[in-house]
């Protein structure tokens, strides 16, 4: 069997979360400090730790078969690379920001002005779609400082909390698109490697479903089971088991984490008692 080559960012938060999702998928990676390549001990996988901005080209060239990479980089450098799974972490926005004193009404206000960015292709495509022409100043690194030193009138960069913009006296005025970590595949991947990718994707999907769900157990009097069951968003049907106390049952099911408290409030109102909540490690469908 061939070995699948996966690229992940060599440092930072995306690196940590990428390693974690592989571990949660049951893959043990033998990596040491400052190691640029590592093999999994229990899965046909080799990890390459690369500079984030280089990953799209490695995919295009077929040097790696798959990668965990920010969607923002694929928009900038790898539009034809297929995304097979959104991973739900390292979420951010690619946004336009201007000095707080700038009276911004629309993208048309940037026409003819200087824009500093690490994402020149993204900016050009977006501005062209809006009929706006800007003077691009490509910067690697601290883009936020550009307006303060007179290099640019505005910037386009990734925004998470917005604290960096605030510290540099900037305000976010336009969101070009939202981004997150994704699992991306090289256009040159072999049929044999594709089989391994399918297995890996299946495992990761099971992990992601578990992260989005909670397992709950509750005590319900038998005359209220129908009312409680009508509230539950279940996979097929809730599990109902009789308790030692006559007239009562234990109801088990899975609910979505995003609507957890709303559902819990409805269950209590319908007569559920003694509700226990448990995390789910994997959810295989």
Tab-separated table of C-alpha atoms in Angstrom:
chain	number	residue	atom	x	y	z
A	1	UNK	CA	0.000	0.000	0.000
A	2	UNK	CA	1.232	3.490	-0.837
A	3	UNK	CA	1.691	6.165	1.798
A	4	UNK	CA	-0.507	9.255	1.689
A	5	UNK	CA	1.354	12.569	1.990
A	6	UNK	CA	-0.438	15.322	3.878
A	7	UNK	CA	0.770	18.903	4.323
A	8	UNK	CA	-0.044	20.952	7.391
A	9	UNK	CA	1.198	24.292	8.664
A	10	UNK	CA	4.511	23.867	10.476
A	11	UNK	CA	3.648	26.133	13.415
A	12	UNK	CA	0.850	28.119	14.972
A	13	UNK	CA	-2.757	27.453	15.862
A	14	UNK	CA	-3.624	25.782	12.562
A	15	UNK	CA	-0.781	23.310	13.149
A	16	UNK	CA	-2.063	22.395	16.612
A	17	UNK	CA	-5.664	21.942	15.515
A	18	UNK	CA	-4.623	19.951	12.443
A	19	UNK	CA	-2.588	17.537	14.545
A	20	UNK	CA	-5.469	17.259	17.014
A	21	UNK	CA	-8.057	16.292	14.417
A	22	UNK	CA	-5.725	13.625	13.017
A	23	UNK	CA	-5.203	12.256	16.535
A	24	UNK	CA	-8.945	12.306	17.164
A	25	UNK	CA	-9.297	10.297	13.954
A	26	UNK	CA	-7.149	7.596	15.551
A	27	UNK	CA	-3.876	8.444	13.812
A	28	UNK	CA	-0.678	8.394	15.891
A	29	UNK	CA	2.001	10.728	14.539
A	30	UNK	CA	5.598	10.329	15.652
A	31	UNK	CA	6.799	13.894	15.400
A	32	UNK	CA	9.628	15.473	17.309
A	33	UNK	CA	10.609	19.076	17.960
A	34	UNK	CA	11.405	21.049	14.766
A	35	UNK	CA	10.821	17.951	12.642
A	36	UNK	CA	9.719	18.788	9.078
A	37	UNK	CA	8.459	15.312	8.218
A	38	UNK	CA	6.865	12.565	10.302
A	39	UNK	CA	5.147	9.240	9.733
A	40	UNK	CA	2.043	7.834	11.339
A	41	UNK	CA	2.635	4.583	13.190
A	42	UNK	CA	-0.824	3.096	12.609
A	43	UNK	CA	-2.017	4.571	9.297
A	44	UNK	CA	-0.387	4.929	5.840
A	45	UNK	CA	0.232	8.649	6.268
A	46	UNK	CA	3.279	10.886	6.094
A	47	UNK	CA	3.003	14.436	7.432
A	48	UNK	CA	4.974	17.301	5.890
A	49	UNK	CA	5.207	20.442	8.012
A	50	UNK	CA	5.313	23.343	5.559
A	51	UNK	CA	5.067	27.102	5.473
A	52	UNK	CA	1.388	27.899	5.164
A	53	UNK	CA	1.681	30.047	2.032
A	54	UNK	CA	3.590	27.292	0.186
A	55	UNK	CA	0.975	24.558	0.669
A	56	UNK	CA	-1.262	25.407	-2.344
A	57	UNK	CA	1.679	25.061	-4.739
A	58	UNK	CA	2.696	21.727	-3.203
A	59	UNK	CA	-0.832	20.508	-3.890
A	60	UNK	CA	-0.835	21.808	-7.452
A	61	UNK	CA	2.522	20.136	-8.169
A	62	UNK	CA	1.450	16.840	-6.596
A	63	UNK	CA	4.273	16.890	-4.044
A	64	UNK	CA	1.603	16.209	-1.407
A	65	UNK	CA	-1.667	14.369	-1.924
A	66	UNK	CA	-3.795	16.316	0.541
A	67	UNK	CA	-3.460	19.222	2.941
A	68	UNK	CA	-5.141	20.869	5.871
A	69	UNK	CA	-5.010	24.514	4.873
A	70	UNK	CA	-6.928	27.736	5.280
A	71	UNK	CA	-9.571	28.280	2.624
A	72	UNK	CA	-8.263	31.843	2.259
A	73	UNK	CA	-4.996	30.532	0.808
A	74	UNK	CA	-6.789	28.380	-1.743
A	75	UNK	CA	-8.821	31.373	-2.907
A	76	UNK	CA	-5.573	33.313	-3.299
A	77	UNK	CA	-3.276	30.649	-4.750
A	78	UNK	CA	-5.173	27.482	-5.583
A	79	UNK	CA	-8.648	28.111	-6.998
A	80	UNK	CA	-8.687	24.830	-8.943
A	81	UNK	CA	-7.798	22.702	-5.914
A	82	UNK	CA	-10.709	20.577	-4.727
A	83	UNK	CA	-11.952	20.978	-1.151
A	84	UNK	CA	-13.463	17.728	0.133
A	85	UNK	CA	-14.219	18.701	3.725
A	86	UNK	CA	-14.633	21.884	5.735
A	87	UNK	CA	-13.130	21.316	9.177
A	88	UNK	CA	-14.803	23.948	11.336
A	89	UNK	CA	-11.700	25.425	12.989
A	90	UNK	CA	-9.302	28.327	12.367
A	91	UNK	CA	-12.256	30.449	11.273
A	92	UNK	CA	-11.566	33.989	10.126
A	93	UNK	CA	-12.609	36.597	7.580
A	94	UNK	CA	-10.711	38.168	4.700
A	95	UNK	CA	-11.701	41.780	5.143
A	96	UNK	CA	-11.073	45.317	4.015
A	97	UNK	CA	-10.040	47.721	6.781
A	98	UNK	CA	-9.389	51.451	6.723
A	99	UNK	CA	-8.256	54.054	9.283
A	100	UNK	CA	-11.006	54.955	11.755
A	101	UNK	CA	-11.105	58.519	10.412
A	102	UNK	CA	-11.798	57.285	6.858
A	103	UNK	CA	-15.434	58.026	5.898
A	104	UNK	CA	-16.241	54.734	4.162
A	105	UNK	CA	-19.590	54.181	2.462
A	106	UNK	CA	-18.863	51.511	-0.151
A	107	UNK	CA	-16.076	49.772	-2.036
A	108	UNK	CA	-16.278	52.595	-4.588
A	109	UNK	CA	-14.573	54.839	-2.022
A	110	UNK	CA	-11.332	52.881	-2.589
A	111	UNK	CA	-11.231	53.582	-6.330
A	112	UNK	CA	-7.719	54.757	-7.255
A	113	UNK	CA	-6.392	54.376	-3.704
A	114	UNK	CA	-3.513	52.274	-2.357
A	115	UNK	CA	-4.335	48.913	-0.728
A	116	UNK	CA	-1.750	46.899	1.213
A	117	UNK	CA	-2.299	43.140	1.381
A	118	UNK	CA	-0.808	39.657	1.401
A	119	UNK	CA	-3.678	38.570	-0.872
A	120	UNK	CA	-3.205	40.499	-4.139
A	121	UNK	CA	-5.139	38.072	-6.351
A	122	UNK	CA	-8.083	38.054	-3.977
A	123	UNK	CA	-8.161	41.861	-3.860
A	124	UNK	CA	-7.874	42.265	-7.633
A	125	UNK	CA	-10.638	39.731	-8.311
A	126	UNK	CA	-12.940	41.313	-5.747
A	127	UNK	CA	-12.323	44.881	-6.891
A	128	UNK	CA	-12.756	43.918	-10.553
A	129	UNK	CA	-16.108	42.332	-9.698
A	130	UNK	CA	-17.158	45.665	-8.176
A	131	UNK	CA	-15.775	47.817	-11.009
A	132	UNK	CA	-13.087	49.323	-8.784
A	133	UNK	CA	-9.403	49.840	-9.556
A	134	UNK	CA	-6.876	50.004	-6.725
A	135	UNK	CA	-3.102	50.285	-6.446
A	136	UNK	CA	-1.904	47.037	-4.825
A	137	UNK	CA	1.041	47.071	-2.430
A	138	UNK	CA	1.893	43.436	-1.676
A	139	UNK	CA	3.236	42.922	1.841
A	140	UNK	CA	4.275	39.798	3.724
A	141	UNK	CA	3.833	40.134	7.446
A	142	UNK	CA	2.330	42.990	9.437
A	143	UNK	CA	-0.080	44.462	6.910
A	144	UNK	CA	-1.959	46.464	9.577
A	145	UNK	CA	0.872	48.951	9.988
A	146	UNK	CA	0.765	50.098	6.333
A	147	UNK	CA	-1.769	52.956	6.724
A	148	UNK	CA	0.000	54.275	9.852
A	149	UNK	CA	3.311	54.671	8.025
A	150	UNK	CA	1.758	56.179	4.910
A	151	UNK	CA	2.282	53.149	2.683
A	152	UNK	CA	-1.403	52.541	1.954
A	153	UNK	CA	-4.860	54.023	2.361
A	154	UNK	CA	-6.485	50.692	3.232
A	155	UNK	CA	-5.603	47.057	3.835
A	156	UNK	CA	-7.024	43.633	3.061
A	157	UNK	CA	-6.076	40.943	5.567
A	158	UNK	CA	-7.460	38.085	7.635
A	159	UNK	CA	-9.474	39.147	10.671
A	160	UNK	CA	-10.315	36.923	13.633
A	161	UNK	CA	-11.204	38.893	16.754
A	162	UNK	CA	-10.473	42.326	15.311
A	163	UNK	CA	-8.139	43.228	18.173
A	164	UNK	CA	-5.153	43.775	15.855
A	165	UNK	CA	-7.163	46.231	13.762
A	166	UNK	CA	-8.230	48.079	16.904
A	167	UNK	CA	-4.648	48.366	18.158
A	168	UNK	CA	-3.608	49.887	14.824
A	169	UNK	CA	-6.477	52.383	14.753
A	170	UNK	CA	-8.246	50.594	11.906
A	171	UNK	CA	-11.868	49.544	11.344
A	172	UNK	CA	-13.264	46.649	9.341
A	173	UNK	CA	-15.549	47.969	6.595
A	174	UNK	CA	-16.081	45.070	4.187
A	175	UNK	CA	-15.932	41.269	4.431
A	176	UNK	CA	-14.747	39.749	1.151
A	177	UNK	CA	-15.359	36.178	2.318
A	178	UNK	CA	-15.299	33.930	5.370
A	179	UNK	CA	-12.624	31.283	5.706
A	180	UNK	CA	-11.852	28.190	7.782
A	181	UNK	CA	-9.526	25.202	7.702
A	182	UNK	CA	-10.360	22.702	4.964
A	183	UNK	CA	-9.161	19.330	3.722
A	184	UNK	CA	-7.935	19.889	0.163
A	185	UNK	CA	-6.814	17.352	-2.460
A	186	UNK	CA	-4.123	17.581	-5.139
A	187	UNK	CA	-5.378	17.366	-8.742
A	188	UNK	CA	-2.579	14.831	-9.343
A	189	UNK	CA	-3.602	12.346	-6.649
A	190	UNK	CA	-3.393	8.674	-7.682
A	191	UNK	CA	-6.273	6.189	-7.587
A	192	UNK	CA	-4.507	4.220	-4.842
A	193	UNK	CA	-4.018	7.339	-2.735
A	194	UNK	CA	-7.646	8.278	-3.313
A	195	UNK	CA	-8.729	5.120	-1.492
A	196	UNK	CA	-6.697	6.139	1.563
A	197	UNK	CA	-8.132	9.658	1.338
A	198	UNK	CA	-11.653	8.233	1.411
A	199	UNK	CA	-10.818	6.294	4.576
A	200	UNK	CA	-9.270	9.374	6.216
A	201	UNK	CA	-12.220	11.564	5.211
A	202	UNK	CA	-14.647	9.044	6.726
A	203	UNK	CA	-12.768	9.152	10.030
A	204	UNK	CA	-12.609	12.947	10.080
A	205	UNK	CA	-16.323	13.227	9.313
A	206	UNK	CA	-17.039	10.978	12.313
A	207	UNK	CA	-14.936	13.248	14.530
A	208	UNK	CA	-16.618	16.423	13.235
A	209	UNK	CA	-20.107	15.017	13.771
A	210	UNK	CA	-19.176	14.132	17.349
A	211	UNK	CA	-17.837	17.640	17.991
A	212	UNK	CA	-21.149	19.120	16.909
A	213	UNK	CA	-23.302	16.826	19.056
A	214	UNK	CA	-24.088	15.994	22.673
A	215	UNK	CA	-25.426	12.715	24.065
A	216	UNK	CA	-28.187	13.245	26.621
A	217	UNK	CA	-29.986	10.935	29.036
A	218	UNK	CA	-33.131	11.934	30.900
A	219	UNK	CA	-35.831	10.473	33.098
A	220	UNK	CA	-39.363	10.841	31.775
A	221	UNK	CA	-42.678	9.625	33.150
A	222	UNK	CA	-44.290	7.276	30.650
A	223	UNK	CA	-47.279	9.533	30.086
A	224	UNK	CA	-44.927	12.316	28.881
A	225	UNK	CA	-42.646	10.259	26.591
A	226	UNK	CA	-44.613	11.157	23.469
A	227	UNK	CA	-44.419	14.889	24.224
A	228	UNK	CA	-40.681	14.690	24.994
A	229	UNK	CA	-39.952	12.558	21.917
A	230	UNK	CA	-41.642	15.085	19.639
A	231	UNK	CA	-39.040	17.672	20.667
A	232	UNK	CA	-35.985	15.518	20.065
A	233	UNK	CA	-33.998	15.971	16.822
A	234	UNK	CA	-32.741	12.377	16.681
A	235	UNK	CA	-30.766	10.291	14.188
A	236	UNK	CA	-33.570	7.726	13.866
A	237	UNK	CA	-35.554	7.486	17.094
A	238	UNK	CA	-34.794	8.027	20.753
A	239	UNK	CA	-33.819	5.038	22.915
A	240	UNK	CA	-36.419	4.417	25.634
A	241	UNK	CA	-35.655	2.014	28.521
A	242	UNK	CA	-37.866	1.310	31.567
A	243	UNK	CA	-36.567	2.368	34.980
A	244	UNK	CA	-36.886	0.355	38.207
A	245	UNK	CA	-39.448	2.894	39.379
A	246	UNK	CA	-42.752	1.936	37.808
A	247	UNK	CA	-44.221	4.402	35.333
A	248	UNK	CA	-40.858	5.976	34.455
A	249	UNK	CA	-38.365	5.476	31.616
A	250	UNK	CA	-34.882	6.616	30.671
A	251	UNK	CA	-34.729	8.364	27.297
A	252	UNK	CA	-31.406	8.601	25.440
A	253	UNK	CA	-30.659	10.613	22.305
A	254	UNK	CA	-28.212	12.922	20.512
A	255	UNK	CA	-28.817	16.655	20.078
A	256	UNK	CA	-26.984	19.348	18.149
A	257	UNK	CA	-24.585	21.450	20.208
A	258	UNK	CA	-25.662	24.691	18.496
A	259	UNK	CA	-29.274	24.325	19.681
A	260	UNK	CA	-28.435	22.590	22.964
A	261	UNK	CA	-29.897	25.053	25.483
A	262	UNK	CA	-33.046	25.718	23.475
A	263	UNK	CA	-33.766	21.978	23.303
A	264	UNK	CA	-32.961	21.463	26.998
A	265	UNK	CA	-35.418	24.229	27.983
A	266	UNK	CA	-38.133	22.607	25.860
A	267	UNK	CA	-37.439	19.149	27.338
A	268	UNK	CA	-37.706	20.443	30.906
A	269	UNK	CA	-40.970	22.182	30.068
A	270	UNK	CA	-42.292	18.908	28.572
A	271	UNK	CA	-41.523	16.975	31.775
A	272	UNK	CA	-37.988	15.606	31.394
A	273	UNK	CA	-36.054	15.293	34.670
A	274	UNK	CA	-32.543	14.345	35.774
A	275	UNK	CA	-31.005	15.315	32.419
A	276	UNK	CA	-27.405	14.145	32.005
A	277	UNK	CA	-25.153	15.435	29.208
A	278	UNK	CA	-22.172	13.465	27.865
A	279	UNK	CA	-19.567	14.335	25.243
A	280	UNK	CA	-19.313	12.096	22.173
A	281	UNK	CA	-15.898	10.919	21.076
A	282	UNK	CA	-16.893	9.646	17.605
A	283	UNK	CA	-20.146	9.410	15.658
A	284	UNK	CA	-20.062	6.798	12.897
A	285	UNK	CA	-23.064	6.749	10.569
